Tab-separated table of C-alpha atoms and ligand atoms in Angstrom:
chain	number	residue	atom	x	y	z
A	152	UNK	CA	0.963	22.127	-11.467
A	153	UNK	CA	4.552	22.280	-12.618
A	154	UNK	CA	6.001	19.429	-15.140
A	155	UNK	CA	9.734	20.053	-14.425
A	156	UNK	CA	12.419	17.674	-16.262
A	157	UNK	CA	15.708	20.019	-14.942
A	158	UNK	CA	17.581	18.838	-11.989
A	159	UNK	CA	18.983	22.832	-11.860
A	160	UNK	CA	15.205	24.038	-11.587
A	161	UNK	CA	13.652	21.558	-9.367
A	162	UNK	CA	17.306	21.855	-6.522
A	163	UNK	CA	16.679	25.446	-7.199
A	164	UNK	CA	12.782	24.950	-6.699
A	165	UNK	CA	13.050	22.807	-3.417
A	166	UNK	CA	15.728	25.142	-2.268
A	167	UNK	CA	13.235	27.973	-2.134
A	168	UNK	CA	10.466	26.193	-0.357
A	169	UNK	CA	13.305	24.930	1.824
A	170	UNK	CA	14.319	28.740	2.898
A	171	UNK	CA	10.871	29.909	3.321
A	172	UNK	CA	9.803	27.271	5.719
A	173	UNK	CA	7.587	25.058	3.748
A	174	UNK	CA	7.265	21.601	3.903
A	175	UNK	CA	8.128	19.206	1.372
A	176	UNK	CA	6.631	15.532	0.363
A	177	UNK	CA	7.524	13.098	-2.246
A	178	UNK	CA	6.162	10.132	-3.930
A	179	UNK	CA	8.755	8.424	-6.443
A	180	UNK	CA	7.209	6.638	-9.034
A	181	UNK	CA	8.040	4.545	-12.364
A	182	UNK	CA	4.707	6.534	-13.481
A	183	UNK	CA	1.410	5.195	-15.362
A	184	UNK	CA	-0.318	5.839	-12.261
A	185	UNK	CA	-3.073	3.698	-10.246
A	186	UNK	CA	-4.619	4.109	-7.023
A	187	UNK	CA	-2.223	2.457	-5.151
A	188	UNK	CA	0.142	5.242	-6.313
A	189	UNK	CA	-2.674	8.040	-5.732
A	190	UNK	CA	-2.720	6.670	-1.890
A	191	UNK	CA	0.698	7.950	-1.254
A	192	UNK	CA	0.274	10.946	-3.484
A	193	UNK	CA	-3.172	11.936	-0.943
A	194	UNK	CA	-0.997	11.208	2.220
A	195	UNK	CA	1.433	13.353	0.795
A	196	UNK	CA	-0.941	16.121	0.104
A	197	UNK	CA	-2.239	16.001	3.579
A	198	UNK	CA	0.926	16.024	5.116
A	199	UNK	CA	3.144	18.860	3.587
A	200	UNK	CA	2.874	22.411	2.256
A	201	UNK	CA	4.532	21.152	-1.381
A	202	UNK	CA	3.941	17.564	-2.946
A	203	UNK	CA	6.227	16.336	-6.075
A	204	UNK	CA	6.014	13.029	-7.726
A	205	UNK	CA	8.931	11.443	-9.479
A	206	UNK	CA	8.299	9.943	-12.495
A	207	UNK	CA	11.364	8.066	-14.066
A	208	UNK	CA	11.773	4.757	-15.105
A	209	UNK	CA	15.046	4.060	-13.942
A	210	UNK	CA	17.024	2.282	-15.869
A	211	UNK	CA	19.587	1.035	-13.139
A	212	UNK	CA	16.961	-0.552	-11.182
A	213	UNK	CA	16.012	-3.027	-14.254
A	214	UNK	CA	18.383	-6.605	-15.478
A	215	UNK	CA	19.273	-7.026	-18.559
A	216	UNK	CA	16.383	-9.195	-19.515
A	217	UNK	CA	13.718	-7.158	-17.379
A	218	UNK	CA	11.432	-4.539	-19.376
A	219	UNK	CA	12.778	-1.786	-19.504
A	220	UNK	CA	11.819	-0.942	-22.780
A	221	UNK	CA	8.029	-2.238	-22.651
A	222	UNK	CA	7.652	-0.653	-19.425
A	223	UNK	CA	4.325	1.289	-19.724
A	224	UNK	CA	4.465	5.101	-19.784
A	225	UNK	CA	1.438	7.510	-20.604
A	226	UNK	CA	2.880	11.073	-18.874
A	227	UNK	CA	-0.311	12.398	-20.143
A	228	UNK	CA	-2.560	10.540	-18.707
A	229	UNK	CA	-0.457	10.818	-15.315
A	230	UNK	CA	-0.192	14.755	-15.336
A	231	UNK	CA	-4.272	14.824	-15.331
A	232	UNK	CA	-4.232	12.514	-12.335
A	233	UNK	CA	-1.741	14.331	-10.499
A	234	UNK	CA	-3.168	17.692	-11.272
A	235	UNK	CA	-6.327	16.564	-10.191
A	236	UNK	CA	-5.011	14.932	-6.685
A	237	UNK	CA	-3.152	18.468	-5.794
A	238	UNK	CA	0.130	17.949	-7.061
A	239	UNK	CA	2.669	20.642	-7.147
A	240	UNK	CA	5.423	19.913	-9.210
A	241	UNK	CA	5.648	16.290	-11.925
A	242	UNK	CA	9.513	16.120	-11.348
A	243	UNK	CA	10.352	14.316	-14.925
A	244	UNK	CA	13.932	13.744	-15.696
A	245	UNK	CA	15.901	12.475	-18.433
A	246	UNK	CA	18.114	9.459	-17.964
A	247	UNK	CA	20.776	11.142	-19.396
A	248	UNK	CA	20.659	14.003	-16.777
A	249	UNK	CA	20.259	11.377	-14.035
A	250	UNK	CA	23.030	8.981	-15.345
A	251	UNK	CA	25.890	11.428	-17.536
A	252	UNK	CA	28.476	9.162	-19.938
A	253	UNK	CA	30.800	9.282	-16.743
A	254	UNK	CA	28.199	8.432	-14.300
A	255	UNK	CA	30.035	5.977	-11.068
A	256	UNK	CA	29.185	6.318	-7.486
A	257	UNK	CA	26.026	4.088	-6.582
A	258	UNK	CA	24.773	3.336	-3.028
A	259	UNK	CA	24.178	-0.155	-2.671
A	260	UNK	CA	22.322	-2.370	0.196
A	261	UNK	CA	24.618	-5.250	1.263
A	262	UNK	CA	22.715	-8.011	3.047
A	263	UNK	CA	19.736	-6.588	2.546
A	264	UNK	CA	19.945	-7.125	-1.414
A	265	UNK	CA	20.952	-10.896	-1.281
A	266	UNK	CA	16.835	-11.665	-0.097
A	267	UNK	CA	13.689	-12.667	-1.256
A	268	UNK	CA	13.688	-10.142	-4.976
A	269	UNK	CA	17.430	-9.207	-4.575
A	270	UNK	CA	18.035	-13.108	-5.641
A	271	UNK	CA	16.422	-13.369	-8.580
A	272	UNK	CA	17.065	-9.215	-9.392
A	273	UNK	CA	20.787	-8.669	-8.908
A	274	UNK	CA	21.618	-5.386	-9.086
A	275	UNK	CA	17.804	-3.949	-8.656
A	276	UNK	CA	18.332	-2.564	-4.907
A	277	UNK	CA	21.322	-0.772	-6.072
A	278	UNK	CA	19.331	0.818	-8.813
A	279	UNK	CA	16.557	1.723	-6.752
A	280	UNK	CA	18.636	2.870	-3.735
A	281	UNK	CA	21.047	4.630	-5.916
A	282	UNK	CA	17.747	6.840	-7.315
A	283	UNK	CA	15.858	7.173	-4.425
A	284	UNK	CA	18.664	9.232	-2.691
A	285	UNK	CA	19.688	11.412	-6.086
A	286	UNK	CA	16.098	12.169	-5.055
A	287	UNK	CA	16.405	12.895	-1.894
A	288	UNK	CA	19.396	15.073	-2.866
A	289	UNK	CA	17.641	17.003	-5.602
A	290	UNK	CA	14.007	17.197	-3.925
A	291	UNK	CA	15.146	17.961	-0.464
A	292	UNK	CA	11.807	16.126	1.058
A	293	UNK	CA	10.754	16.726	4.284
A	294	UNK	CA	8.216	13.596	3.691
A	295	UNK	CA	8.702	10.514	1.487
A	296	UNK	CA	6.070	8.174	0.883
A	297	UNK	CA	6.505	4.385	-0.063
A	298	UNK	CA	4.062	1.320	-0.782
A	299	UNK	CA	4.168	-1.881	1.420
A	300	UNK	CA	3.480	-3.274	-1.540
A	301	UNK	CA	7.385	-3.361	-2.028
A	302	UNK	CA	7.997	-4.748	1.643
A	303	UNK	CA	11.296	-5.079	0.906
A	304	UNK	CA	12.164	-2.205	-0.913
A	305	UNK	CA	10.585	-0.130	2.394
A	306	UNK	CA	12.662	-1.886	4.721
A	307	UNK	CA	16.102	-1.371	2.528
A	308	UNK	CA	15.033	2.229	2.108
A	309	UNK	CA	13.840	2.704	5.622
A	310	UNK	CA	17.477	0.953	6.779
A	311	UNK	CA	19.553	3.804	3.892
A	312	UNK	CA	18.097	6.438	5.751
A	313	UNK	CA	19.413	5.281	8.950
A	314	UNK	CA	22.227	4.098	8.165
A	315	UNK	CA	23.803	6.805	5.932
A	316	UNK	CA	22.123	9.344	8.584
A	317	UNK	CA	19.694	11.001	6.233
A	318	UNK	CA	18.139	13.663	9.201
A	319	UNK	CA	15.063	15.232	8.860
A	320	UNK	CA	13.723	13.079	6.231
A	321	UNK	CA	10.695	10.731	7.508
A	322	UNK	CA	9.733	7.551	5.125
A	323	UNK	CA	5.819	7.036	5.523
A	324	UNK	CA	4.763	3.085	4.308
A	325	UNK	CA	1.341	3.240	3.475
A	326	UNK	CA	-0.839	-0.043	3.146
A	327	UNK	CA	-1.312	-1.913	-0.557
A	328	UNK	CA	-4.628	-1.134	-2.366
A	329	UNK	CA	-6.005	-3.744	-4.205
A	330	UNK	CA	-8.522	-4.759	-7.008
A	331	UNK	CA	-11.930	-5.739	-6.066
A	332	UNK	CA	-10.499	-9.530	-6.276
A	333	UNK	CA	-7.564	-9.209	-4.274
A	334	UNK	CA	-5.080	-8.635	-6.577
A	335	UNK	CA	-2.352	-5.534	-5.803
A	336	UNK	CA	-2.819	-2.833	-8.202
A	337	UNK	CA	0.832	-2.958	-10.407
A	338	UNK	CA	1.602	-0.905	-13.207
A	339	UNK	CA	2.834	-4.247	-14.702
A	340	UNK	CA	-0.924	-5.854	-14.877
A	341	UNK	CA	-1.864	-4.448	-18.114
A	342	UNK	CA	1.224	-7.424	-19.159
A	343	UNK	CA	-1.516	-9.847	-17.687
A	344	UNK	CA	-3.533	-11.902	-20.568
A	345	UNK	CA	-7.378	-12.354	-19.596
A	346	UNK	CA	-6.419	-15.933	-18.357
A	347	UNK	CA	-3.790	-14.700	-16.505
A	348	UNK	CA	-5.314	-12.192	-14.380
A	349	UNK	CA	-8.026	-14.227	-13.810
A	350	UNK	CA	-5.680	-16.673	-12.420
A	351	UNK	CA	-3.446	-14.009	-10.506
A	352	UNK	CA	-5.430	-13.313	-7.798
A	353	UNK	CA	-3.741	-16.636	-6.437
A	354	UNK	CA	-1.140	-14.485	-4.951
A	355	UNK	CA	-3.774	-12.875	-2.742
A	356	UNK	CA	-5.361	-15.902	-2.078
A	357	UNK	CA	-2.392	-17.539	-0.764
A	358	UNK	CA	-1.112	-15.012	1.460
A	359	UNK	CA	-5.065	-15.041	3.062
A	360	UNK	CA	-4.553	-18.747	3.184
A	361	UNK	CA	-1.551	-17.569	5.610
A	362	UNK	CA	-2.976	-14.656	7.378
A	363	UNK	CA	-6.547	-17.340	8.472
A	364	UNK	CA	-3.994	-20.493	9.572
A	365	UNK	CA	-1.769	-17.807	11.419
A	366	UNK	CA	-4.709	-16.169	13.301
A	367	UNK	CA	-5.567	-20.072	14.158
A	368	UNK	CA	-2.984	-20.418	16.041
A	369	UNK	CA	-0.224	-22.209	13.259
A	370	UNK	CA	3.251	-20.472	13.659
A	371	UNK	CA	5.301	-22.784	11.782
A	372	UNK	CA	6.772	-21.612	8.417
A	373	UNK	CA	7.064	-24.529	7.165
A	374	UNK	CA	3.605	-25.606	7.209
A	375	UNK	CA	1.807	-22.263	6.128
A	376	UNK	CA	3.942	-22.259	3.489
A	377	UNK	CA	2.968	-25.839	2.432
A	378	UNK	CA	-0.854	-24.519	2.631
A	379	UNK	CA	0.174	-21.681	0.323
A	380	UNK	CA	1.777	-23.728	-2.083
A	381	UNK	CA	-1.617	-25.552	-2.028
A	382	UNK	CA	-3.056	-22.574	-2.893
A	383	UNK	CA	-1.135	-21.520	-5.765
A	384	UNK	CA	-1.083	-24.826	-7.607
A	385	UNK	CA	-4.799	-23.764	-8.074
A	386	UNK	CA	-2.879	-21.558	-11.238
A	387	UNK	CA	-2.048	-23.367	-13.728
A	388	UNK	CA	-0.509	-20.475	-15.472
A	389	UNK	CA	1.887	-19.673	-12.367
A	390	UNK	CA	5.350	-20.235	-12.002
A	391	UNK	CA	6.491	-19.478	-8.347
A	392	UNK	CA	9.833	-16.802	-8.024
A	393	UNK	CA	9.922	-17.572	-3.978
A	394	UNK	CA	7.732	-17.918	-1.491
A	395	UNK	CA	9.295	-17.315	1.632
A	396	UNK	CA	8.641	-16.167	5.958
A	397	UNK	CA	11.486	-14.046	6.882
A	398	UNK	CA	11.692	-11.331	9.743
A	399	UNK	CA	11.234	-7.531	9.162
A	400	UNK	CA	14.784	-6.543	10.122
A	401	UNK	CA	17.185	-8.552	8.230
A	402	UNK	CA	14.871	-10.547	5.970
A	403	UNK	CA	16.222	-13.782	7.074
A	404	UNK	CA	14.076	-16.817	6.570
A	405	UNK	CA	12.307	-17.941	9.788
A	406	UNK	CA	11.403	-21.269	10.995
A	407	UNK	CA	8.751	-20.622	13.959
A	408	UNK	CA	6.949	-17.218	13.837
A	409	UNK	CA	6.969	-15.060	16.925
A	410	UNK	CA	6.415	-11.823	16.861
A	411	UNK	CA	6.653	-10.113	13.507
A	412	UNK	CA	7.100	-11.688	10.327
A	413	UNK	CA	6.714	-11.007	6.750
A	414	UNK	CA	5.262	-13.283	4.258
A	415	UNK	CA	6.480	-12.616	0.421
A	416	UNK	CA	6.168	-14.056	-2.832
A	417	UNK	CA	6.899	-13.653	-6.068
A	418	UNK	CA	4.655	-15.249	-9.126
A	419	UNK	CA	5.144	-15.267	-13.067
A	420	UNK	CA	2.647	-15.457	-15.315
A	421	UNK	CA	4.627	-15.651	-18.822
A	422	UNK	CA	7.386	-13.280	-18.470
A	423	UNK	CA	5.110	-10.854	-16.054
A	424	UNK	CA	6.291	-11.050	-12.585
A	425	UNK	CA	4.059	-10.283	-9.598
A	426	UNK	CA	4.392	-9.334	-5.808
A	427	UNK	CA	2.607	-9.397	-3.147
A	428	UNK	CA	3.460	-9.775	0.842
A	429	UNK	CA	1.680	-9.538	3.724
A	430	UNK	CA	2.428	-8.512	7.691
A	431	UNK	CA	2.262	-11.539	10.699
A	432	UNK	CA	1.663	-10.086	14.223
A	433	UNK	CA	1.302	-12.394	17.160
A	434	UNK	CA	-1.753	-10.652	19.343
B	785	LIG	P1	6.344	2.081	-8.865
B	785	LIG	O1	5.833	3.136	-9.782
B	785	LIG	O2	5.800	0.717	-9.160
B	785	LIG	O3	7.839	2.112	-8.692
B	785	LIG	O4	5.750	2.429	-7.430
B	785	LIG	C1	5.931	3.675	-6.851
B	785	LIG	C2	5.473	3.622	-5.410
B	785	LIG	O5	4.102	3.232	-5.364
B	785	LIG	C3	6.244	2.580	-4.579
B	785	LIG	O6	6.472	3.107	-3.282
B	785	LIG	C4	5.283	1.418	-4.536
B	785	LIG	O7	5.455	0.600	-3.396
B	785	LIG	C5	3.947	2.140	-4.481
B	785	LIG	N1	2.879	1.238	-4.940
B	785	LIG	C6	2.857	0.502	-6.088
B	785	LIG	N2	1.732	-0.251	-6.130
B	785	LIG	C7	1.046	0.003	-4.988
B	785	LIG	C8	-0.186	-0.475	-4.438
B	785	LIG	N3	-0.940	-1.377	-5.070
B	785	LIG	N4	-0.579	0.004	-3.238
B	785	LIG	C9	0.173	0.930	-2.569
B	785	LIG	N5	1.341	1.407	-3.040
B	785	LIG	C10	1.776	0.965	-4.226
């Protein structure tokens, strides 16, 4: 396995595979790896000749007042996981490289942004839309693989790709994998304090709450959300972001469900804030 922090060498890289015929997947990541990361990385490794994971924490993607800084990082600890799931190439840059002094185009999701995270994370999409296709540029992926845990950061990136015409790139969203409690595996729950993630498996809880009074035959927002709110008053420690039924397409709050429809929410605990969403079908 190749650690690679160049943008010249890994273009150059990709641009060989490219010419001989091989197939390309990537996984971008913000790095200190779990399993829920390792999912993508094995669908990845099934599904192409060459697999590179992006590690950067990208600064554009963060507020002012986000973390940034305290992010966790351990590259060491991530190059023996990735080595030992089959990785190719750890494609590591610098910010600096990324985002020169006179650094000024960004892509940037329109209504898409102004929903569910985008409200209380101006600017975020843009950051993470903005690095997600640099990637795409300098990887040259056949494959890219994303977690539903970010159901709307899928649906933005699955809507760039179409809309900016991005051919013969295919976006894979693989499911969320979870603790043993319920709880989404984050990079950001080593923030939790023992009370806290005790208490944060409320998130999962809720959206069950929602999933059971759904298959029962309830398809009105308003009251599953009521019965979720229920739920997560059971945390004393929580402070609820949004909590919200929208559809898949546009993300547009929804009043009766038919069809599809996407349950999100977003928790704090302190200054640690959690996701989690889950997927409505009608039979
Ligand atoms: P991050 O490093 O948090 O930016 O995540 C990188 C990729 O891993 C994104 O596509 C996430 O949606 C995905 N991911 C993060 N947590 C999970 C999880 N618990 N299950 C599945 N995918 C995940």
């Amino acid at each position: 396995m190749k650690i690679i922090s160049s943008i010249a060498e890994m273009s150059a890289l990709a641009e060989a595979w490219r010419s001989q015929g091989w197939r390309i997947g990537l996984v971008p990541t913000m790095g200190y790896l779990h399993q829920g990361h390792l999912s993508l990385v094995a669908e990845a490794r099934a599904g192409n000749d060459y697999v590179v994971v992006s590690i950067f924490v990208n600064p554009t993607q963060f507020g002012p007042n986000e973390d940034f800084l305290r992010y966790p990082r351990d590259l060491d600890k991530d190059s023996d996981l990735c080595r030992e799931a089959g990785v190719d190439v750890i494609f590591t840059p610098p910010a600096a490289e990324m985002y020169p002094e006179d650094f000024d185009i960004y892509v940037a999701p329109d209504e898409l942004a102004g929903q569910l995270c985008g409200r209380s994370r101006p600017g975020h999409f843009r950051g993470v839309c903005t690095v997600v296709l640099k990637f795409f540029h300098i990887v040259r992926p056949h494959n890219a693989y994303f977690g539903q845990k970010d159901a709307q950061q899928c649906i933005i990136l699955e809507r760039m790709v179409k809309d900016l015409n991005l051919m013969d790139l295919t976006l894979h969203r693989l499911p969320t994998i979870r603790e043993a409690d319920g709880l989404a595996l984050s990079s950001r729950n080593v923030y939790l304090s023992p009370a806290e993630r005790q208490q944060a498996v409320v998130l999962r809880q809720a959206l069950l709450t929602a999933e059971r009074l759904f298959a029962a035959g309830e398809h009105d927002s308003a009251a599953l959300l009521e019965a979720m709110r229920q739920e997560l008053t059971k945390a004393d420690l929580a402070r609820v972001d949004y909590l919200e039924i929208v559809d898949t397409a546009r993300l547009q709050p929804l009043q009766q469900i038919s069809g599809e429809a996407l349950v999100a929410l977003a928790v704090y605990f302190g200054k640690t804030r959690l996701i989690d969403n889950t997927l409505l079908r009608e039979k």
